[in-house]
PDB file of C-alpha atoms in Angstrom:
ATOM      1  CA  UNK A   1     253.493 164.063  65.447  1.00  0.00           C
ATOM      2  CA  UNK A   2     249.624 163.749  65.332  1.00  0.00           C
ATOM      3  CA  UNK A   3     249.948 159.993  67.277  1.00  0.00           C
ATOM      4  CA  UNK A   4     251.711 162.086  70.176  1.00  0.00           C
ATOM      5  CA  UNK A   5     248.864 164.547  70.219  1.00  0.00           C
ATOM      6  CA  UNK A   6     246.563 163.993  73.864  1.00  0.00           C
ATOM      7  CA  UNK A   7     243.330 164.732  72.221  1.00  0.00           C
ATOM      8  CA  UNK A   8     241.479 164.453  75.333  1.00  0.00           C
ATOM      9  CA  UNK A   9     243.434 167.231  77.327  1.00  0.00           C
ATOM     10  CA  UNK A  10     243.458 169.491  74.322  1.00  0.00           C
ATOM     11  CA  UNK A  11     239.617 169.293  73.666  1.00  0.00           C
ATOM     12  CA  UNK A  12     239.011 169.817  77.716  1.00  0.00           C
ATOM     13  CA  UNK A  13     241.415 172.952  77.674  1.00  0.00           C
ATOM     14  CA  UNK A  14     239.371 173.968  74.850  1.00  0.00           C
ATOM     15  CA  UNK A  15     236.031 173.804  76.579  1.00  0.00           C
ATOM     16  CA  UNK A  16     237.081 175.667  79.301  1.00  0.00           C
ATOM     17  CA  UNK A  17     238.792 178.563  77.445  1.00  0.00           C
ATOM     18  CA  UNK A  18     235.856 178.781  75.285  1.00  0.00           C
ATOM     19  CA  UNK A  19     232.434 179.739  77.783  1.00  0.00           C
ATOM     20  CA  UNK A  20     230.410 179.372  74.665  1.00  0.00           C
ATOM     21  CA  UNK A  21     231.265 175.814  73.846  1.00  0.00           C
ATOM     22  CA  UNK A  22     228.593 173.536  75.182  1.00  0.00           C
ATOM     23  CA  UNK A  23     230.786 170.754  72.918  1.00  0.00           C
ATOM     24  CA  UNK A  24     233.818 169.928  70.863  1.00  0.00           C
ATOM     25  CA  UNK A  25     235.299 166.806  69.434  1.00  0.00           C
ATOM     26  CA  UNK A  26     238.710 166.500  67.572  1.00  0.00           C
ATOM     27  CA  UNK A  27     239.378 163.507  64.417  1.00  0.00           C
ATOM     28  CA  UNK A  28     242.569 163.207  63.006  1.00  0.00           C
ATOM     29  CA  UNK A  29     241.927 161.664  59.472  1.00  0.00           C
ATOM     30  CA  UNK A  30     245.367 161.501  57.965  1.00  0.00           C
ATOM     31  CA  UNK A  31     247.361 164.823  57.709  1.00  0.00           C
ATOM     32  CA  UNK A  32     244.170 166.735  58.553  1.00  0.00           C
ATOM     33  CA  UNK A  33     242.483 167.484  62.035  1.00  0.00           C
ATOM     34  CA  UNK A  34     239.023 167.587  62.079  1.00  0.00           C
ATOM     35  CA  UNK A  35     237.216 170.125  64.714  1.00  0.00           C
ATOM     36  CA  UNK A  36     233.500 169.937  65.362  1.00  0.00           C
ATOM     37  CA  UNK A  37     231.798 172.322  67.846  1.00  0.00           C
ATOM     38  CA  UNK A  38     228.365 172.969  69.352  1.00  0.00           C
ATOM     39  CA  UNK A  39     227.695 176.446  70.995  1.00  0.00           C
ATOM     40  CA  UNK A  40     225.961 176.726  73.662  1.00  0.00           C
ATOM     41  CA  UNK A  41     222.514 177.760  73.538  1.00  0.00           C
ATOM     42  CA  UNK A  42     221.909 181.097  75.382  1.00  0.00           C
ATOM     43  CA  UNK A  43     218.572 181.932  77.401  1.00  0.00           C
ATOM     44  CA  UNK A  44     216.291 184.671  75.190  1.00  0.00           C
ATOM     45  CA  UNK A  45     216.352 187.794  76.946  1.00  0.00           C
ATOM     46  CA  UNK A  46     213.211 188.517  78.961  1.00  0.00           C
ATOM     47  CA  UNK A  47     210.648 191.331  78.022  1.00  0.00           C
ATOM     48  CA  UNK A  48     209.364 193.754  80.967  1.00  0.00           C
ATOM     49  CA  UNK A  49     205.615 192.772  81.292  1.00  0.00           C
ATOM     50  CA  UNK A  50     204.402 196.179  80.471  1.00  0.00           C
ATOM     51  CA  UNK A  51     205.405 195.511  76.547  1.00  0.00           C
ATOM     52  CA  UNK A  52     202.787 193.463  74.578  1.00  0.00           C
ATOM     53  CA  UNK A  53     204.774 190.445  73.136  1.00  0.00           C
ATOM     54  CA  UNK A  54     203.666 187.570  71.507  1.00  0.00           C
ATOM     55  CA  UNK A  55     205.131 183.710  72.240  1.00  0.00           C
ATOM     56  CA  UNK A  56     206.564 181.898  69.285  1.00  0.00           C
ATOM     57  CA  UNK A  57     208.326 179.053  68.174  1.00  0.00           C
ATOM     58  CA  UNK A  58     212.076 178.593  68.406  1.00  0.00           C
ATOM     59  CA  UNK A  59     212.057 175.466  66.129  1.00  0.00           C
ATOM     60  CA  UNK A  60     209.448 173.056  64.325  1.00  0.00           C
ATOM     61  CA  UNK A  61     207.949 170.618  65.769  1.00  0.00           C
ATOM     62  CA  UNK A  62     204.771 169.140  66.572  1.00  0.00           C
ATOM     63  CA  UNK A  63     202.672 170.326  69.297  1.00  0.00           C
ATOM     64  CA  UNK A  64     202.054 168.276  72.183  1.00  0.00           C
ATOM     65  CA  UNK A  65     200.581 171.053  74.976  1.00  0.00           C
ATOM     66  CA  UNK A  66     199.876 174.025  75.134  1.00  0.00           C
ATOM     67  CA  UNK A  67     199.445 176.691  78.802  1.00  0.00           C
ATOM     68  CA  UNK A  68     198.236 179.864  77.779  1.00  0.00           C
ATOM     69  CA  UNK A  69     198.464 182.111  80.849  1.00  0.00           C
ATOM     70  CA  UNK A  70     197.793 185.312  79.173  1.00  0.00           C
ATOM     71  CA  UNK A  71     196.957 185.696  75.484  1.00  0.00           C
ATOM     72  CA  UNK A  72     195.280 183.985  72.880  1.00  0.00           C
ATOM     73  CA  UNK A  73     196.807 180.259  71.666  1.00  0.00           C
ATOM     74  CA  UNK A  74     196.922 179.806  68.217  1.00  0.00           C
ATOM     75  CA  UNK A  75     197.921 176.271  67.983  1.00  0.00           C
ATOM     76  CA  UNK A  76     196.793 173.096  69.460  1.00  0.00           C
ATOM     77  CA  UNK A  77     198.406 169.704  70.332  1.00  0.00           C
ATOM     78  CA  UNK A  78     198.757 167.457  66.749  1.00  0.00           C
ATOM     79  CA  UNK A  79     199.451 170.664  65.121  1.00  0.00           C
ATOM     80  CA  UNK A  80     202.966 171.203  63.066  1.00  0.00           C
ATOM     81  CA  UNK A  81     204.344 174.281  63.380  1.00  0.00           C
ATOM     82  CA  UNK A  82     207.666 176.214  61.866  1.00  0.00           C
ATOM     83  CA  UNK A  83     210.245 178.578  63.632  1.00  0.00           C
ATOM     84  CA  UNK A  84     209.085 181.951  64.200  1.00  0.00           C
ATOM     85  CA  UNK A  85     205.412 180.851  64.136  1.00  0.00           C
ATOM     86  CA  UNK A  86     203.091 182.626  66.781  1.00  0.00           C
ATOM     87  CA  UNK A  87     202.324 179.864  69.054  1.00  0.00           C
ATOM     88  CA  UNK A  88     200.081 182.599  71.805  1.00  0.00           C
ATOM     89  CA  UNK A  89     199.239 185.876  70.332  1.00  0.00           C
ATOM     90  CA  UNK A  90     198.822 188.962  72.497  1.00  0.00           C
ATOM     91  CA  UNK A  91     196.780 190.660  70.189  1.00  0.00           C
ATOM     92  CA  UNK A  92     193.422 190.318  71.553  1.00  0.00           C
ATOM     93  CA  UNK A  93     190.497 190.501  68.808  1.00  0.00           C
ATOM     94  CA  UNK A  94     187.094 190.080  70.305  1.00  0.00           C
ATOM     95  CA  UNK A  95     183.645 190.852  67.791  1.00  0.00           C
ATOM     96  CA  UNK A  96     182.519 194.192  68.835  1.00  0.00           C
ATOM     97  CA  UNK A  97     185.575 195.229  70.669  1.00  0.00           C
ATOM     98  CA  UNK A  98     188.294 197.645  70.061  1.00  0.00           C
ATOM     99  CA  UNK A  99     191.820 194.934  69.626  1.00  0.00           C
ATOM    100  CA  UNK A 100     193.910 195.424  72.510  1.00  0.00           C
ATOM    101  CA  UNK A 101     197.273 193.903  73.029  1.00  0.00           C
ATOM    102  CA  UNK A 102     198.653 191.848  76.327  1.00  0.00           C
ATOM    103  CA  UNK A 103     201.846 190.563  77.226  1.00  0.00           C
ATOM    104  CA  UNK A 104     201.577 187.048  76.478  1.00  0.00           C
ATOM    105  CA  UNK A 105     202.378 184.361  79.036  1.00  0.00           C
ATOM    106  CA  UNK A 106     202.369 180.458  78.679  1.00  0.00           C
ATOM    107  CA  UNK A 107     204.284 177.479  77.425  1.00  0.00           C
ATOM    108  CA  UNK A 108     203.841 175.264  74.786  1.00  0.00           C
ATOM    109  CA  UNK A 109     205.668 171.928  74.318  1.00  0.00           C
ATOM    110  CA  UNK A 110     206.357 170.100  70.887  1.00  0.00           C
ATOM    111  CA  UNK A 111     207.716 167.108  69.864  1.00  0.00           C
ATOM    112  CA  UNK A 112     211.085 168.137  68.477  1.00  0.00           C
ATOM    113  CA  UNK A 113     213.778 165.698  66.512  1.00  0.00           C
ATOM    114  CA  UNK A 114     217.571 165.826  66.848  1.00  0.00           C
ATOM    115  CA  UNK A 115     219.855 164.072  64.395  1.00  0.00           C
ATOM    116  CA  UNK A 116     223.367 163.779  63.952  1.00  0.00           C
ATOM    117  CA  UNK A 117     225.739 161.585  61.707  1.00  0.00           C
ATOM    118  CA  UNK A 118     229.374 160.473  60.901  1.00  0.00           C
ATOM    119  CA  UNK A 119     231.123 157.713  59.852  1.00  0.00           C
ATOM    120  CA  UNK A 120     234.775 155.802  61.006  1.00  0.00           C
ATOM    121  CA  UNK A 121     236.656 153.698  58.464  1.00  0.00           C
ATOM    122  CA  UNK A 122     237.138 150.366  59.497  1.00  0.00           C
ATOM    123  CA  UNK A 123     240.707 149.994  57.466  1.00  0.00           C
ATOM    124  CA  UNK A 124     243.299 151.722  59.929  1.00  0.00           C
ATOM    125  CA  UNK A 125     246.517 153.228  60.204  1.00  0.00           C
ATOM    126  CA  UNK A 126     248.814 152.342  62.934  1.00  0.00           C
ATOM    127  CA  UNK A 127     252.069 152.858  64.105  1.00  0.00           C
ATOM    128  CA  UNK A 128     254.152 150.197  65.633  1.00  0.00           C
ATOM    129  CA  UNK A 129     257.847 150.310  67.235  1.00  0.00           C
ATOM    130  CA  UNK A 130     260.547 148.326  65.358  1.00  0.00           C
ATOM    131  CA  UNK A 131     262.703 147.963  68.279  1.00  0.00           C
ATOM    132  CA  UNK A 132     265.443 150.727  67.567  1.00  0.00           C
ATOM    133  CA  UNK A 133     265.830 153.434  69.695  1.00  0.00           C
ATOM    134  CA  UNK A 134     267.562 156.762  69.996  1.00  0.00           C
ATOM    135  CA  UNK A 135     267.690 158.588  73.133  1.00  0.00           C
ATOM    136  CA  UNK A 136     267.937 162.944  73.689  1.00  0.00           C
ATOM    137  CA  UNK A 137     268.794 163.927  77.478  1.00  0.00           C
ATOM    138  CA  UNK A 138     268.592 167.449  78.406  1.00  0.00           C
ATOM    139  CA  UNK A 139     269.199 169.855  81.645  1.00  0.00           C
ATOM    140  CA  UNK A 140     266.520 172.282  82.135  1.00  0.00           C
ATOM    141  CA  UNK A 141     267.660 174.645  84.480  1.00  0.00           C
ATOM    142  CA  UNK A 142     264.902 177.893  84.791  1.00  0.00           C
ATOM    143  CA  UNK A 143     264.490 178.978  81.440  1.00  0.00           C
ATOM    144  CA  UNK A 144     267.746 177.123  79.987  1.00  0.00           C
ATOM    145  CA  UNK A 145     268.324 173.789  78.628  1.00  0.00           C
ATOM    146  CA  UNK A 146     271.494 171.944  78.029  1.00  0.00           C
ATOM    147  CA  UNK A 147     271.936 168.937  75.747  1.00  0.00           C
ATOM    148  CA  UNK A 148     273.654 166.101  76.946  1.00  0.00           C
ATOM    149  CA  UNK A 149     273.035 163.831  73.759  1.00  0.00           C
ATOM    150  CA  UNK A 150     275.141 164.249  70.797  1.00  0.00           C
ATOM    151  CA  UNK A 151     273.375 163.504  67.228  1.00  0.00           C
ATOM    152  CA  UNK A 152     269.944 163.665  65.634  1.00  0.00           C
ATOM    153  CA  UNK A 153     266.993 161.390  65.808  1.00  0.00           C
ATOM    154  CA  UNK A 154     268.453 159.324  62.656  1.00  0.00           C
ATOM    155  CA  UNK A 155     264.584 158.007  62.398  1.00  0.00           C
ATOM    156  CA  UNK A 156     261.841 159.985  59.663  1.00  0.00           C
ATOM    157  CA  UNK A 157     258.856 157.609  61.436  1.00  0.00           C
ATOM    158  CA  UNK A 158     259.265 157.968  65.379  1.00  0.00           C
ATOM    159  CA  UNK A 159     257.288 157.430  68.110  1.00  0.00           C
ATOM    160  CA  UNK A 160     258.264 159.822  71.063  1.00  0.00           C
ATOM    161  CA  UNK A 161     257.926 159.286  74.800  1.00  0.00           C
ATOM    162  CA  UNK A 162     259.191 161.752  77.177  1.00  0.00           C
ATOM    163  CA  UNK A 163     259.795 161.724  80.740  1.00  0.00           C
ATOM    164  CA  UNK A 164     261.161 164.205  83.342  1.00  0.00           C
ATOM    165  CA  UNK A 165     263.030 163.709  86.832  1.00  0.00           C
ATOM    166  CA  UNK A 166     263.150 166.763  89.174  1.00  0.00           C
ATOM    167  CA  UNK A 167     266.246 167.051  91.445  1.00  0.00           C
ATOM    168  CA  UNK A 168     265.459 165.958  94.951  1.00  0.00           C
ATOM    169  CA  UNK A 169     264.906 169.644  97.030  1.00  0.00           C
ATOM    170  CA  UNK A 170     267.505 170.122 100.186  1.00  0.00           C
ATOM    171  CA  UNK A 171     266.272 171.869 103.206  1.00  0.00           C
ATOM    172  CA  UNK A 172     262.434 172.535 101.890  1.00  0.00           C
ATOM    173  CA  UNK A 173     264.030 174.487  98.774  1.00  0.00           C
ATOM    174  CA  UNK A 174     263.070 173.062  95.257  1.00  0.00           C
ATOM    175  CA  UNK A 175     265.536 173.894  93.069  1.00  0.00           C
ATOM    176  CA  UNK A 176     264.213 174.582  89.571  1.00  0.00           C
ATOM    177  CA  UNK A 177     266.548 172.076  87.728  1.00  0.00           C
ATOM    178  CA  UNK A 178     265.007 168.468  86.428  1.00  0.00           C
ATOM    179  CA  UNK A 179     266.358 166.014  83.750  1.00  0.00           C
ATOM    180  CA  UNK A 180     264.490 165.381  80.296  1.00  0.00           C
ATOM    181  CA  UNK A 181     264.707 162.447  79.002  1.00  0.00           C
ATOM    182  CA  UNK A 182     263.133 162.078  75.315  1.00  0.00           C
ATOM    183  CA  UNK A 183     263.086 158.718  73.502  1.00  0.00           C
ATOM    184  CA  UNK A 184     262.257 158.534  70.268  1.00  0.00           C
ATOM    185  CA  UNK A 185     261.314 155.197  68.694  1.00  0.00           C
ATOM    186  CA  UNK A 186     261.926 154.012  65.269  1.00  0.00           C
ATOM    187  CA  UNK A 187     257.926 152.844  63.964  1.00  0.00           C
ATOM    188  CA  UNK A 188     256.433 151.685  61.104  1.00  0.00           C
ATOM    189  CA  UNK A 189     253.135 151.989  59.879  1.00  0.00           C
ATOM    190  CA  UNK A 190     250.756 148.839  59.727  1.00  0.00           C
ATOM    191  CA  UNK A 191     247.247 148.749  58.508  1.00  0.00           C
ATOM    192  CA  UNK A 192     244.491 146.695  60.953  1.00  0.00           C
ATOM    193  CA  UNK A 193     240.449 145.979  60.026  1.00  0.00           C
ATOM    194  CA  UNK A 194     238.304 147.065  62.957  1.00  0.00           C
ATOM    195  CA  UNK A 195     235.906 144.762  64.405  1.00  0.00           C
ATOM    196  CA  UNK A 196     232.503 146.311  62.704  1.00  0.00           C
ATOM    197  CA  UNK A 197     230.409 145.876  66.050  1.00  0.00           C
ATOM    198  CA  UNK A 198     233.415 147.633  68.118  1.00  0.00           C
ATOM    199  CA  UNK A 199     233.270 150.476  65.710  1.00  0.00           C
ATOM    200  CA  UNK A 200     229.378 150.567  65.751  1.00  0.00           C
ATOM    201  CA  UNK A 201     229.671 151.020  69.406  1.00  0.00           C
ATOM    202  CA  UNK A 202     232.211 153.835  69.243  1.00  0.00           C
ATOM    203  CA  UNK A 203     230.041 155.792  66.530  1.00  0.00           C
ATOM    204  CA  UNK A 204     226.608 155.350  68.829  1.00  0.00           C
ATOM    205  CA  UNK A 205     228.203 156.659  71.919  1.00  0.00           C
ATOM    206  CA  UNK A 206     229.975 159.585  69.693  1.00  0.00           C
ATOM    207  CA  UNK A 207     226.856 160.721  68.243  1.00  0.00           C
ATOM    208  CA  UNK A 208     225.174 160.243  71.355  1.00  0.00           C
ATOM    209  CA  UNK A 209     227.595 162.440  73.195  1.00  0.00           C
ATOM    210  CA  UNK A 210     226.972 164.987  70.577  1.00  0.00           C
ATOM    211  CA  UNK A 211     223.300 165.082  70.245  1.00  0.00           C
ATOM    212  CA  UNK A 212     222.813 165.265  74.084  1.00  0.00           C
ATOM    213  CA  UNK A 213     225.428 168.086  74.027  1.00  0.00           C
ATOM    214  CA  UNK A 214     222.548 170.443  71.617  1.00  0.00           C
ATOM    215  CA  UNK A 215     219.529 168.840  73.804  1.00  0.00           C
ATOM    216  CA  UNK A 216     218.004 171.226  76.611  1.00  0.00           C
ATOM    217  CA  UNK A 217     218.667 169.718  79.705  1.00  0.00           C
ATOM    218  CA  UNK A 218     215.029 170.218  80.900  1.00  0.00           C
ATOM    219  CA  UNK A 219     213.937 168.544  77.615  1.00  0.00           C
ATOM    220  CA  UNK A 220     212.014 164.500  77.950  1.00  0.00           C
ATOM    221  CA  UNK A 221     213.330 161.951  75.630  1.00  0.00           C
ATOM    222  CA  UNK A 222     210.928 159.892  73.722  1.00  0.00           C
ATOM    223  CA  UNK A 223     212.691 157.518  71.928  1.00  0.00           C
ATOM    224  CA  UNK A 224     215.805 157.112  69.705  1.00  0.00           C
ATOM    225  CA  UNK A 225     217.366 155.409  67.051  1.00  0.00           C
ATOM    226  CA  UNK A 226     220.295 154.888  65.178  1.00  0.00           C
ATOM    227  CA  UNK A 227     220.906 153.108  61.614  1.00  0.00           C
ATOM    228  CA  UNK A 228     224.226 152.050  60.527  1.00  0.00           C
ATOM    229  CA  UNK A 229     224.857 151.924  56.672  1.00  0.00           C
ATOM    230  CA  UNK A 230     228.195 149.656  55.177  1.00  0.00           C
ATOM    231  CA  UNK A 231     229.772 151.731  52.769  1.00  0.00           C
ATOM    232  CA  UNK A 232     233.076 149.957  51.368  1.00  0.00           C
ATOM    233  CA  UNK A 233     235.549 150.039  54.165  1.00  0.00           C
ATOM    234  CA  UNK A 234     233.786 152.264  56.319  1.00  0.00           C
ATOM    235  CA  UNK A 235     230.187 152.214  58.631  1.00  0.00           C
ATOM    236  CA  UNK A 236     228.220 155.379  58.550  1.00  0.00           C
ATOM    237  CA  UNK A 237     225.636 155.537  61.803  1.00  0.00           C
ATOM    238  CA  UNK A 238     222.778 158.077  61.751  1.00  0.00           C
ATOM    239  CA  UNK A 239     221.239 158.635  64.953  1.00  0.00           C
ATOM    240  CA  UNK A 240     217.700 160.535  65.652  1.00  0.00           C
ATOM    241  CA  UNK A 241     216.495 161.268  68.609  1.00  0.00           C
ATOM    242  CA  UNK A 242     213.030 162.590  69.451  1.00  0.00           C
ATOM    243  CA  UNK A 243     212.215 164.554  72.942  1.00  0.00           C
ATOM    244  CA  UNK A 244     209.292 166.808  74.120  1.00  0.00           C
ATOM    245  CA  UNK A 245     210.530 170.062  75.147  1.00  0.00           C
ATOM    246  CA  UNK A 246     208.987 173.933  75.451  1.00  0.00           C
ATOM    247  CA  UNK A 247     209.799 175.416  72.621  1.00  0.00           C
ATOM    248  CA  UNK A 248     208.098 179.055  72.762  1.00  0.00           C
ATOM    249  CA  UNK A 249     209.560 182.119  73.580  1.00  0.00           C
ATOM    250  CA  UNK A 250     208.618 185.626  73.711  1.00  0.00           C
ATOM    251  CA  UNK A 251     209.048 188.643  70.867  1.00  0.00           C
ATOM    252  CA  UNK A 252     207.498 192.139  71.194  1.00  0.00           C
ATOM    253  CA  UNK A 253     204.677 193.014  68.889  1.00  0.00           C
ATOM    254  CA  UNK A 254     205.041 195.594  66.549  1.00  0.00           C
ATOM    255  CA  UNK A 255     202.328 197.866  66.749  1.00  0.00           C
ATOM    256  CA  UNK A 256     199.818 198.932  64.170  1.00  0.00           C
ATOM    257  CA  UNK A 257     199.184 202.615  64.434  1.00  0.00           C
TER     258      UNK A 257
END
């Protein structure tokens, strides 16, 4: 029963079964379960600084400095750049001089934009108990249960809470026995409008909590800002955020023979 279902605790046992995950979020939307991840992004392997390499851009952005160490730059702050564009070349070209090729060295820092949006419907479903009741108690003792209750939950919309009692230990020994008590609660379904500015405030955080999650740690935040959008019964928020962060790394040259 998806209502039962801790989504907290399953998204946390999640994270740390999966070492890749930097971030995951679970939606139920009716029968379906919707599962959004973010991977975590890996370090680029470093080149030995005997191999002539070039530094390039991981992403597009705009330039805002640029430190080269070794090498030529090629850019300059105001410029736009692409992914995979050479950002410090080390392919040296001087007039009169034979080309010679360095391992480039520097960093270069752009101004980089993040975005992220979803939406939450404001109509919603909601389960309520009616009062009736019908009540499972069970023996667990090891591996084996016994059933105590006679009968079957009589009730096709149920809302189950379960609780267990261990048997007091004698002498320091625990004995592996405990009582299971299941009740399962007749429910009906109701439908309840969301306050819009409560449900604003749940998308903002959610997309924040996202976008943060694909953000380099070491990256600055500029600025940000989210738009929300009334669609029918449901608010769509879009949320951008802008940060300055290095966004160069290196990739061997391919040499001309």
């Amino acid at each position: 029963f998806k209502y039962d279902l801790n989504i907290p605790e399953i998204e946390n046992r999640m994270m740390m079964q999966l070492e890749d995950l930097a971030w995951i979020g679970i939606e139920l939307k009716g029968t379906k379960a919707i599962v959004e991840v973010a991977e975590k992004v890996k370090p680029p392997k470093s080149i030995p600084t005997d191999i002539p390499c070039d530094i390039v851009a991981t992403k597009k952005g705009i330039i805002t400095k640029v430190i080269a160490k070794n090498g030529d730059a090629l850019v300059k702050e105001g410029d736009i750049v692409k992914e995979g564009q050479i950002l410090i070349t080390g392919k040296i070209e001087r007039e009169e001089l034979d080309t010679r090729y360095v391992h480039a060295l520097g960093e270069v820092f752009a101004k980089t934009y993040y975005e992220e949006e979803d939406e939450i419907s404001l109509i919603q479903s909601k389960k309520v108990k009616t009062g009736n009741r019908f009540v499972r108690r069970i023996i667990r003792i090891g591996k084996n249960q016994i059933m105590l209750s006679i009968g079957e939950n009589p009730y096709k919309n149920v809302i189950i809470e379960e609780k267990k009692f261990r048997f007091p230990s004698w002498k320091n020994i625990q004995f592996p026995i405990e009582m299971i008590v299941e009740n399962y609660y007749e429910a009906k379904e109701i439908k309840e409008t969301l306050n819009p500015n409560v449900v604003k405030k749940a998308l903002e955080e959610q997309l924040t909590v996202k976008l943060f999650n694909k953000i380099p740690k070491d990256a600055e935040i500029l600025n940000q800002d989210i738009q929300f959008f009334k669609e029918k019964n449901k608010i769509r928020a879009k949320l951008i955020i802008e940060v300055q962060e290095q966004i160069g790394e290196q990739r061997k040259i391919q040499m001309e023979y």
